[in-house]
Tab-separated table of C-alpha atoms in Angstrom:
chain	number	residue	atom	x	y	z
A	20	MET	CA	0.001	-0.023	-0.022
A	21	SER	CA	0.967	3.615	-0.515
A	22	LYS	CA	2.841	4.996	2.511
A	23	LYS	CA	1.572	8.565	1.928
A	24	SER	CA	-1.293	9.191	4.403
A	25	THR	CA	-4.661	10.214	3.027
A	26	THR	CA	-6.193	11.046	6.419
A	27	LEU	CA	-6.425	14.789	5.690
A	28	PRO	CA	-7.836	14.379	2.135
A	29	PHE	CA	-10.352	11.959	3.517
A	30	ILE	CA	-11.529	14.315	6.264
A	31	GLY	CA	-11.618	17.248	3.902
A	32	MET	CA	-13.647	15.338	1.362
A	33	LEU	CA	-16.017	14.071	4.012
A	34	ILE	CA	-16.637	17.625	5.427
A	35	LEU	CA	-17.349	18.844	1.895
A	36	MET	CA	-19.760	16.025	1.271
A	37	PHE	CA	-21.533	16.464	4.572
A	38	GLY	CA	-21.868	20.200	3.848
A	39	LEU	CA	-23.417	19.503	0.333
A	40	ILE	CA	-25.830	16.826	1.760
A	41	ARG	CA	-26.951	19.412	4.257
A	42	LEU	CA	-27.162	22.453	2.031
A	43	VAL	CA	-28.289	21.168	-1.297
A	44	PRO	CA	-31.849	20.299	-0.069
A	45	ILE	CA	-32.103	23.816	1.424
A	46	TRP	CA	-30.983	25.398	-1.890
A	47	LEU	CA	-33.521	23.323	-3.827
A	48	GLY	CA	-36.330	24.022	-1.329
A	49	TRP	CA	-37.029	20.396	-0.526
A	50	ASP	CA	-39.353	19.600	2.328
A	51	MET	CA	-37.078	17.496	4.555
A	52	ASN	CA	-40.026	16.549	6.806
A	53	ALA	CA	-41.116	14.243	3.956
A	54	LEU	CA	-40.195	10.730	5.040
A	55	MET	CA	-38.486	9.513	1.881
A	56	LEU	CA	-36.335	12.725	1.473
A	57	ALA	CA	-35.331	12.525	5.147
A	58	PHE	CA	-34.474	8.837	4.641
A	59	GLY	CA	-32.434	9.626	1.526
A	60	GLN	CA	-30.507	12.323	3.299
A	61	GLN	CA	-29.685	10.009	6.218
A	62	MET	CA	-28.475	7.374	3.748
A	63	ALA	CA	-26.285	9.947	2.071
A	64	TYR	CA	-24.760	10.830	5.481
A	65	LEU	CA	-24.152	7.144	6.152
A	66	TRP	CA	-22.522	6.402	2.896
A	67	ALA	CA	-20.497	9.613	2.554
A	68	PRO	CA	-17.432	8.074	4.406
A	69	GLY	CA	-17.616	4.979	2.094
A	70	ILE	CA	-17.811	7.114	-1.108
A	71	ALA	CA	-14.878	9.309	0.015
A	72	ALA	CA	-12.842	6.250	0.953
A	73	GLY	CA	-13.683	4.573	-2.378
A	74	ILE	CA	-12.587	7.590	-4.407
A	75	ILE	CA	-9.269	7.811	-2.513
A	76	ILE	CA	-8.564	4.066	-2.673
A	77	ILE	CA	-9.478	3.523	-6.316
A	78	PHE	CA	-8.416	6.771	-7.966
A	79	MET	CA	-5.761	8.280	-5.687
A	80	LYS	CA	-4.081	5.154	-4.228
A	81	LYS	CA	-4.979	2.959	-7.213
A	82	GLU	CA	-5.632	-0.029	-5.021
A	83	ARG	CA	-8.485	-2.455	-4.437
A	84	LEU	CA	-11.266	-2.071	-1.932
A	85	GLN	CA	-10.515	-5.638	-0.667
A	86	GLU	CA	-7.224	-4.369	0.715
A	87	TYR	CA	-9.154	-2.180	2.995
A	88	GLY	CA	-11.468	-4.825	4.388
A	89	LEU	CA	-14.343	-5.083	1.876
A	90	ILE	CA	-14.015	-8.923	1.915
A	91	ARG	CA	-16.605	-11.686	2.321
A	92	LYS	CA	-14.969	-14.752	0.808
A	93	TYR	CA	-12.019	-14.967	3.234
A	94	MET	CA	-13.909	-13.604	6.269
A	95	ASP	CA	-13.780	-15.667	9.533
A	96	LYS	CA	-17.540	-16.158	9.984
A	97	LYS	CA	-17.399	-16.893	13.719
A	98	TRP	CA	-16.334	-13.336	14.311
A	99	PHE	CA	-19.060	-12.037	12.069
A	100	TRP	CA	-21.708	-13.865	14.163
A	101	GLY	CA	-19.991	-12.823	17.266
A	102	ALA	CA	-20.372	-9.172	16.186
A	103	ILE	CA	-24.089	-9.791	15.818
A	104	ALA	CA	-24.393	-11.210	19.320
A	105	LEU	CA	-22.109	-8.706	21.065
A	106	PRO	CA	-24.617	-5.851	21.144
A	107	TYR	CA	-26.975	-7.969	23.164
A	108	ALA	CA	-24.181	-9.012	25.524
A	109	TRP	CA	-23.329	-5.287	25.959
A	110	VAL	CA	-26.959	-4.513	26.806
A	111	ILE	CA	-27.116	-7.288	29.374
A	112	GLY	CA	-23.788	-6.155	30.889
A	113	THR	CA	-25.054	-2.635	31.136
A	114	LEU	CA	-28.262	-3.700	32.764
A	115	GLY	CA	-26.232	-5.733	35.241
A	116	LEU	CA	-24.133	-2.699	36.145
A	117	ILE	CA	-27.212	-0.503	36.626
A	118	PHE	CA	-28.809	-3.228	38.815
A	119	LEU	CA	-25.678	-3.444	40.960
A	120	PHE	CA	-25.283	0.319	41.520
A	121	GLY	CA	-28.840	1.393	41.166
A	122	ASN	CA	-31.060	-1.380	42.657
A	123	LEU	CA	-28.674	-2.810	45.183
A	124	MET	CA	-26.388	0.063	46.225
A	125	GLY	CA	-28.816	2.953	45.564
A	126	VAL	CA	-26.181	5.139	43.865
A	127	PRO	CA	-27.853	8.315	42.527
A	128	GLY	CA	-28.132	8.701	38.767
A	129	PHE	CA	-28.106	4.992	37.860
A	130	GLY	CA	-31.851	4.492	38.072
A	131	GLU	CA	-33.317	0.953	38.504
A	132	VAL	CA	-33.709	-2.154	36.430
A	133	ILE	CA	-37.373	-3.170	36.393
A	134	PHE	CA	-39.320	-5.994	35.050
A	135	GLY	CA	-42.695	-4.381	34.620
A	136	TYR	CA	-44.368	-2.533	31.807
A	137	GLU	CA	-42.939	0.823	32.418
A	138	ALA	CA	-40.581	2.015	29.674
A	139	ALA	CA	-37.702	4.462	29.956
A	140	HIS	CA	-37.626	7.325	27.445
A	141	PRO	CA	-35.004	7.253	24.730
A	142	THR	CA	-31.469	7.842	26.108
A	143	ILE	CA	-29.210	10.914	25.653
A	144	PRO	CA	-30.893	13.479	23.393
A	145	LEU	CA	-27.818	13.610	21.160
A	146	PHE	CA	-28.271	9.845	20.389
A	147	HIS	CA	-32.018	10.121	20.228
A	148	LYS	CA	-31.715	12.709	17.522
A	149	ILE	CA	-29.680	10.326	15.415
A	150	GLY	CA	-32.289	7.557	15.781
A	151	SER	CA	-35.268	9.805	15.368
A	152	LEU	CA	-35.834	8.810	11.769
A	153	PHE	CA	-36.628	5.253	12.846
A	154	THR	CA	-39.132	6.535	15.414
A	155	LEU	CA	-40.678	8.768	12.769
A	156	TRP	CA	-41.095	5.734	10.480
A	157	ILE	CA	-42.819	3.721	13.190
A	158	GLU	CA	-45.233	6.577	13.851
A	159	GLN	CA	-46.122	7.253	10.265
A	160	VAL	CA	-46.638	3.639	9.168
A	161	GLY	CA	-48.592	2.950	12.347
A	162	LEU	CA	-46.532	-0.102	13.191
A	163	PHE	CA	-47.967	-0.067	16.724
A	164	ASP	CA	-51.319	1.324	17.593
A	165	THR	CA	-50.430	0.863	21.280
A	166	PRO	CA	-47.080	0.192	22.868
A	167	PRO	CA	-46.101	-3.381	22.370
A	168	MET	CA	-45.801	-5.940	25.110
A	169	ILE	CA	-42.334	-6.236	26.602
A	170	GLY	CA	-41.947	-9.828	25.573
A	171	THR	CA	-42.979	-8.886	21.984
A	172	LEU	CA	-40.611	-6.039	21.861
A	173	LEU	CA	-37.719	-8.196	23.076
A	174	VAL	CA	-38.433	-10.929	20.586
A	175	MET	CA	-38.615	-8.302	17.782
A	176	SER	CA	-35.278	-6.811	19.025
A	177	ILE	CA	-33.477	-10.111	18.691
A	178	LEU	CA	-35.241	-11.436	15.661
A	179	PHE	CA	-34.854	-8.223	13.554
A	180	GLY	CA	-31.387	-7.638	14.788
A	181	VAL	CA	-30.226	-11.036	13.676
A	182	MET	CA	-32.156	-10.966	10.367
A	183	PHE	CA	-31.154	-7.484	9.225
A	184	GLY	CA	-27.700	-7.458	10.856
A	185	SER	CA	-26.714	-10.522	8.906
A	186	SER	CA	-28.221	-9.408	5.600
A	187	VAL	CA	-29.534	-6.262	4.027
A	188	GLY	CA	-29.104	-4.155	7.196
A	189	ILE	CA	-25.340	-4.120	6.469
A	190	LEU	CA	-26.013	-1.947	3.399
A	191	PHE	CA	-26.986	0.901	5.839
A	192	THR	CA	-23.710	0.824	7.781
A	193	LEU	CA	-21.115	-0.536	5.302
A	194	GLY	CA	-20.209	2.823	3.849
A	195	GLU	CA	-19.352	4.271	7.212
A	196	GLU	CA	-17.239	1.250	8.129
A	197	LEU	CA	-15.321	1.327	4.785
A	198	GLY	CA	-14.290	4.825	5.563
A	199	TRP	CA	-13.470	4.748	9.222
A	200	ARG	CA	-12.658	1.043	9.972
A	201	GLY	CA	-11.302	0.423	6.414
A	202	LEU	CA	-9.308	3.303	5.029
A	203	MET	CA	-8.562	5.135	8.212
A	204	VAL	CA	-7.501	2.098	10.080
A	205	MET	CA	-5.047	0.906	7.410
A	206	GLU	CA	-3.756	4.460	6.954
A	207	ASN	CA	-2.915	4.756	10.681
A	208	ARG	CA	-1.730	1.301	11.660
A	209	GLU	CA	1.668	2.545	12.750
A	210	LEU	CA	0.047	4.415	15.639
A	211	GLY	CA	-0.803	1.169	17.442
A	212	TRP	CA	-4.242	-0.072	18.521
A	213	ALA	CA	-4.771	2.380	21.355
A	214	LYS	CA	-3.747	5.613	19.552
A	215	SER	CA	-5.322	4.553	16.324
A	216	SER	CA	-8.631	3.736	17.933
A	217	PHE	CA	-8.568	7.000	19.941
A	218	MET	CA	-7.818	9.073	16.811
A	219	ILE	CA	-10.396	7.427	14.619
A	220	GLY	CA	-13.123	7.383	17.263
A	221	SER	CA	-12.443	11.059	17.937
A	222	LEU	CA	-12.425	12.129	14.288
A	223	SER	CA	-15.543	10.152	13.415
A	224	SER	CA	-17.358	11.819	16.261
A	225	LEU	CA	-16.149	15.379	15.640
A	226	VAL	CA	-17.014	15.129	11.938
A	227	GLN	CA	-20.529	14.284	12.801
A	228	LEU	CA	-21.093	16.998	15.420
A	229	PRO	CA	-21.746	19.882	12.940
A	230	ILE	CA	-24.507	17.827	11.343
A	231	ILE	CA	-26.128	17.152	14.641
A	232	MET	CA	-25.671	20.661	15.987
A	233	SER	CA	-27.184	22.055	12.776
A	234	VAL	CA	-30.476	20.484	13.825
A	235	SER	CA	-30.312	21.649	17.424
A	236	THR	CA	-27.704	23.267	19.599
A	237	ASP	CA	-29.475	22.242	22.805
A	238	TYR	CA	-26.771	19.733	23.790
A	239	PRO	CA	-24.633	20.248	26.919
A	240	TRP	CA	-20.961	19.604	26.762
A	241	THR	CA	-21.546	16.481	28.918
A	242	ASP	CA	-23.662	15.011	26.106
A	243	ILE	CA	-20.987	15.800	23.515
A	244	SER	CA	-18.221	14.397	25.675
A	245	LEU	CA	-20.162	11.145	26.235
A	246	PHE	CA	-20.884	10.889	22.495
A	247	VAL	CA	-17.204	11.181	21.687
A	248	GLY	CA	-16.176	8.873	24.502
A	249	PHE	CA	-18.678	6.235	23.472
A	250	ASN	CA	-17.368	6.300	19.806
A	251	ILE	CA	-13.742	6.042	20.986
A	252	ALA	CA	-14.491	3.024	23.214
A	253	LEU	CA	-16.547	1.373	20.506
A	254	CYS	CA	-13.831	1.966	17.932
A	255	PHE	CA	-11.410	-0.218	19.920
A	256	ILE	CA	-13.753	-3.179	19.745
A	257	LEU	CA	-14.822	-2.717	16.140
A	258	ILE	CA	-11.279	-2.657	14.944
A	259	TYR	CA	-10.456	-5.734	16.915
A	260	MET	CA	-13.329	-7.708	15.539
A	261	ASN	CA	-12.614	-6.674	12.012
A	262	ASP	CA	-8.941	-7.672	12.225
A	263	LYS	CA	-9.792	-11.037	13.674
A	264	ALA	CA	-12.463	-11.653	11.035
A	265	ASN	CA	-10.292	-10.332	8.185
A	266	SER	CA	-13.192	-8.069	7.024
A	267	ILE	CA	-15.002	-4.830	7.854
A	268	LEU	CA	-18.326	-6.738	7.705
A	269	PRO	CA	-18.402	-7.558	11.479
A	270	SER	CA	-18.300	-3.852	12.457
A	271	ALA	CA	-21.003	-3.080	9.862
A	272	ALA	CA	-23.186	-5.876	11.254
A	273	PHE	CA	-22.530	-4.703	14.825
A	274	LYS	CA	-23.627	-1.160	14.042
A	275	CYS	CA	-26.763	-2.369	12.385
A	276	VAL	CA	-27.767	-4.781	15.249
A	277	LEU	CA	-26.987	-2.086	17.816
A	278	SER	CA	-30.104	-0.079	17.071
A	279	PHE	CA	-32.299	-3.195	17.605
A	280	ALA	CA	-30.506	-4.342	20.730
A	281	SER	CA	-31.039	-0.887	22.262
A	282	LEU	CA	-34.815	-1.494	22.253
A	283	GLY	CA	-34.403	-4.257	24.914
A	284	PHE	CA	-32.609	-1.771	27.114
A	285	LEU	CA	-35.292	0.976	26.974
A	286	VAL	CA	-38.044	-1.215	28.569
A	287	PHE	CA	-35.978	-2.239	31.641
A	288	VAL	CA	-34.509	0.963	33.095
A	289	VAL	CA	-36.320	3.838	34.729
A	290	GLY	CA	-35.665	6.750	37.044
A	291	GLY	CA	-31.999	7.383	36.221
A	292	ASP	CA	-29.812	10.165	34.851
A	293	GLU	CA	-29.534	9.320	31.147
A	294	ARG	CA	-25.900	10.451	31.221
A	295	VAL	CA	-25.192	7.817	33.911
A	296	GLY	CA	-27.630	4.926	33.695
A	297	SER	CA	-27.939	4.315	29.964
A	298	LEU	CA	-26.227	2.400	27.174
A	299	TYR	CA	-24.582	5.635	25.783
A	300	GLY	CA	-23.880	7.132	29.147
A	301	ILE	CA	-21.253	6.169	31.817
A	302	SER	CA	-22.738	2.730	32.431
A	303	GLY	CA	-22.580	1.614	28.819
A	304	ILE	CA	-19.183	3.117	28.183
A	305	ALA	CA	-17.842	1.359	31.376
A	306	VAL	CA	-18.963	-1.962	29.986
A	307	LEU	CA	-17.212	-1.238	26.680
A	308	ALA	CA	-14.074	-0.270	28.660
A	309	PHE	CA	-14.311	-3.585	30.552
A	310	ILE	CA	-14.382	-5.501	27.209
A	311	ILE	CA	-11.390	-3.544	26.018
A	312	GLY	CA	-9.446	-4.435	29.214
A	313	ILE	CA	-10.269	-8.116	28.587
A	314	ILE	CA	-8.803	-7.874	25.111
A	315	TYR	CA	-5.688	-6.157	26.391
A	316	MET	CA	-5.104	-8.958	28.921
A	317	ALA	CA	-6.181	-11.957	26.882
A	318	ASP	CA	-4.661	-11.073	23.500
A	319	LYS	CA	-1.476	-9.208	24.103
A	320	THR	CA	-0.003	-10.666	20.855
A	321	TYR	CA	-2.636	-8.829	18.901
A	322	VAL	CA	-1.975	-5.499	20.716
A	323	GLU	CA	1.797	-5.833	20.235
A	324	SER	CA	1.532	-6.800	16.520
A	325	TYR	CA	-1.327	-4.400	15.615
A	326	SER	CA	0.805	-2.297	13.267
A	327	GLU	CA	1.570	-5.441	11.171
A	328	GLN	CA	-2.026	-6.444	10.691
A	329	HIS	CA	-3.600	-6.356	7.212
A	330	PHE	CA	-6.572	-7.740	5.403
A	331	ALA	CA	-5.738	-10.958	3.620
A	332	THR	CA	-7.404	-10.700	0.150
A	333	TYR	CA	-6.449	-14.268	-0.974
A	334	PRO	CA	-5.032	-17.380	0.716
A	335	SER	CA	-1.480	-16.677	-0.340
A	336	ASP	CA	-1.510	-13.598	1.930
A	337	GLU	CA	-1.986	-15.826	4.943
A	338	GLU	CA	0.492	-18.367	3.714
A	339	SER	CA	3.199	-15.820	3.145
A	340	ASP	CA	2.779	-14.544	6.692
A	341	ALA	CA	3.161	-17.997	8.213
């Protein structure tokens, strides 16, 4: 691969694309409250990193997308299915942490885990704004006339998560992963796993903030800090799964399933500070940090050899490394 870093061109191209996606509908006078136009704009935001990465990889670097993780044939499938299961494990772990500090110890802010029909409101407003399109769709198509039973909601969460996360749902998240966990990871391998994850997680968060703030500026710095912290912690895990699987598909599947797994969390936690007792608050980030710690202790070889990792695009890649 070319040794000349394309990080700055990628960020610049991404900012330009995000600006156009935001401004063009305004210039053309489109009604962005229309469901299909709003959906199209969200898809453009999701795929902008992939399009920018594709332009850089194919036309500037003159290399193949497979070298940056767009691989299915030589993917280790157990890591792919593990990526689909992990969001649910993360939800369970976060519920356990809230139960410990909220239910048993009564620490303020954590709330309580319940097993009734009460449902918590969506989590941190910053994250709720990102997922508002899905809520709008539910309301407009009348998917539920009344709130669904908890058991039904949990079954839907698992069933839809597995179904969409392992199939067409990946198309919604693959562009983002090609840009951040594909091009940017390979361009910054020499930094090591920790610095690379921190940098990519920070950049991916900061690039998105102007888009979110353009909708509303009513977000405290604590929300923004948690948003960045969550993305940094998640980046460690996504990069690790992709490297183990030899593909960016696991992280794309994880991001897709995450939205469905979150539904199971919302019906079990009440009464807490959303910046403390929620998936995207301190509780959820702490569970991600715990997973990162396990990786550091259990797979030191990976951490030490991170800069030498690459995506094997055909069997001889692996044979030559042996």
